[in-house]
mmCIF file of C-alpha atoms in Angstrom:
data_model
loop_
_atom_site.group_PDB
_atom_site.id
_atom_site.type_symbol
_atom_site.label_atom_id
_atom_site.label_comp_id
_atom_site.label_asym_id
_atom_site.label_seq_id
_atom_site.Cartn_x
_atom_site.Cartn_y
_atom_site.Cartn_z
ATOM 1 C CA MET K 1 155.780 5.077 -40.845
ATOM 2 C CA VAL K 2 159.423 4.253 -40.201
ATOM 3 C CA VAL K 3 159.651 6.681 -37.269
ATOM 4 C CA ILE K 4 156.476 5.253 -35.700
ATOM 5 C CA THR K 5 157.806 1.719 -36.132
ATOM 6 C CA ILE K 6 161.064 2.692 -34.408
ATOM 7 C CA SER K 7 159.074 4.365 -31.634
ATOM 8 C CA ILE K 8 156.956 1.249 -31.095
ATOM 9 C CA THR K 9 160.106 -0.897 -30.973
ATOM 10 C CA ILE K 10 161.678 1.335 -28.323
ATOM 11 C CA LEU K 11 158.430 1.358 -26.352
ATOM 12 C CA LEU K 12 158.245 -2.440 -26.488
ATOM 13 C CA TYR K 13 161.675 -2.517 -24.904
ATOM 14 C CA ARG K 14 160.380 -0.176 -22.170
ATOM 15 C CA VAL K 15 157.401 -2.469 -21.582
ATOM 16 C CA VAL K 16 159.652 -5.491 -21.138
ATOM 17 C CA LYS K 17 162.548 -3.876 -19.249
ATOM 18 C CA GLY K 18 160.726 -0.999 -17.553
ATOM 19 C CA PRO K 19 162.022 -0.314 -14.043
ATOM 20 C CA THR K 20 158.553 0.122 -12.520
ATOM 21 C CA ASN K 21 154.991 -0.842 -13.349
ATOM 22 C CA PRO K 22 153.850 2.750 -13.997
ATOM 23 C CA ASP K 23 156.615 3.065 -16.597
ATOM 24 C CA ARG K 24 155.278 -0.047 -18.307
ATOM 25 C CA ALA K 25 151.743 1.354 -18.225
ATOM 26 C CA ILE K 26 152.852 4.613 -19.829
ATOM 27 C CA ALA K 27 154.750 2.697 -22.518
ATOM 28 C CA LEU K 28 151.667 0.605 -23.311
ATOM 29 C CA ASP K 29 149.590 3.762 -23.582
ATOM 30 C CA ALA K 30 152.135 5.331 -25.905
ATOM 31 C CA ILE K 31 152.162 2.163 -28.055
ATOM 32 C CA GLY K 32 148.405 2.495 -28.461
ATOM 33 C CA ILE K 33 148.742 6.138 -29.471
ATOM 34 C CA ASN K 34 151.386 5.168 -32.021
ATOM 35 C CA LEU K 35 149.068 2.478 -33.414
ATOM 36 C CA MET K 36 146.347 5.092 -33.807
ATOM 37 C CA ALA K 37 148.814 7.359 -35.644
ATOM 38 C CA MET K 38 149.885 4.515 -37.895
ATOM 39 C CA ALA K 39 146.279 3.672 -38.763
ATOM 40 C CA GLY K 40 145.675 7.347 -39.521
ATOM 41 C CA LEU K 41 148.699 7.522 -41.808
ATOM 42 C CA VAL K 42 147.588 4.347 -43.611
ATOM 43 C CA ALA K 43 144.134 5.899 -44.076
ATOM 44 C CA ILE K 44 145.693 8.997 -45.601
ATOM 45 C CA TRP K 45 148.042 6.929 -47.740
ATOM 46 C CA ILE K 46 145.285 4.769 -49.277
ATOM 47 C CA THR K 47 142.851 7.707 -49.356
ATOM 48 C CA THR K 48 139.942 6.207 -47.470
ATOM 49 C CA THR K 49 137.780 7.075 -44.514
ATOM 50 C CA ARG K 50 136.994 3.480 -43.609
ATOM 51 C CA LEU K 51 139.815 3.313 -41.111
ATOM 52 C CA ASN K 52 138.300 6.086 -38.974
ATOM 53 C CA ASP K 53 136.207 3.508 -37.133
ATOM 54 C CA VAL K 54 139.332 1.455 -36.434
ATOM 55 C CA ILE K 55 141.099 4.523 -35.052
ATOM 56 C CA LEU K 56 138.145 5.316 -32.775
ATOM 57 C CA LEU K 57 137.949 1.708 -31.598
ATOM 58 C CA ILE K 58 141.651 1.671 -30.746
ATOM 59 C CA GLY K 59 141.200 4.931 -28.834
ATOM 60 C CA ILE K 60 138.226 3.654 -26.837
ATOM 61 C CA LEU K 61 139.918 0.348 -25.977
ATOM 62 C CA LEU K 62 143.086 2.213 -25.083
ATOM 63 C CA PHE K 63 141.180 4.484 -22.704
ATOM 64 C CA ILE K 64 139.406 1.572 -20.985
ATOM 65 C CA GLY K 65 142.673 -0.357 -20.723
ATOM 66 C CA THR K 66 144.493 2.612 -19.245
ATOM 67 C CA ILE K 67 141.789 3.161 -16.624
ATOM 68 C CA ALA K 68 141.813 -0.535 -15.677
ATOM 69 C CA LEU K 69 145.595 -0.666 -15.443
ATOM 70 C CA ALA K 70 145.745 2.515 -13.359
ATOM 71 C CA LYS K 71 143.119 1.138 -10.986
ATOM 72 C CA TYR K 72 145.036 -2.119 -10.688
ATOM 73 C CA LEU K 73 148.306 -0.307 -9.977
ATOM 74 C CA GLU K 74 146.634 1.884 -7.370
ATOM 75 C CA LYS K 75 144.478 -0.650 -5.505
ATOM 76 C CA GLY K 76 145.714 -4.079 -6.609
ATOM 77 C CA VAL K 77 142.287 -5.136 -7.895
ATOM 78 C CA ILE K 78 140.241 -4.059 -10.898
ATOM 79 C CA ILE K 79 136.740 -5.009 -9.752
ATOM 80 C CA ASP K 80 135.845 -4.220 -6.133
ATOM 81 C CA ARG K 81 133.576 -6.837 -4.624
ATOM 82 C CA LYS K 82 132.121 -5.541 -1.412
ATOM 83 C CA ARG K 83 130.258 -8.285 0.342
ATOM 84 C CA ASP K 84 128.165 -7.292 3.296
#
């Protein structure tokens, strides 16, 4: 838990002071992965399977957020509105 907390702290620094936007996006993705790992360790520590849904939810939201951020970095917009 301590190592993951230190990792999240370092990644938060990278999000704030990152030299480029893709670096910030990667740091945000890594923070989400660390949050999933922390939830998994808490589930093991308290011996329950109820946190599995939370871990899956974090993973799904992380995937959607990564796709949206990558699309924004590539094209500058998230939702394309083509008006004919």
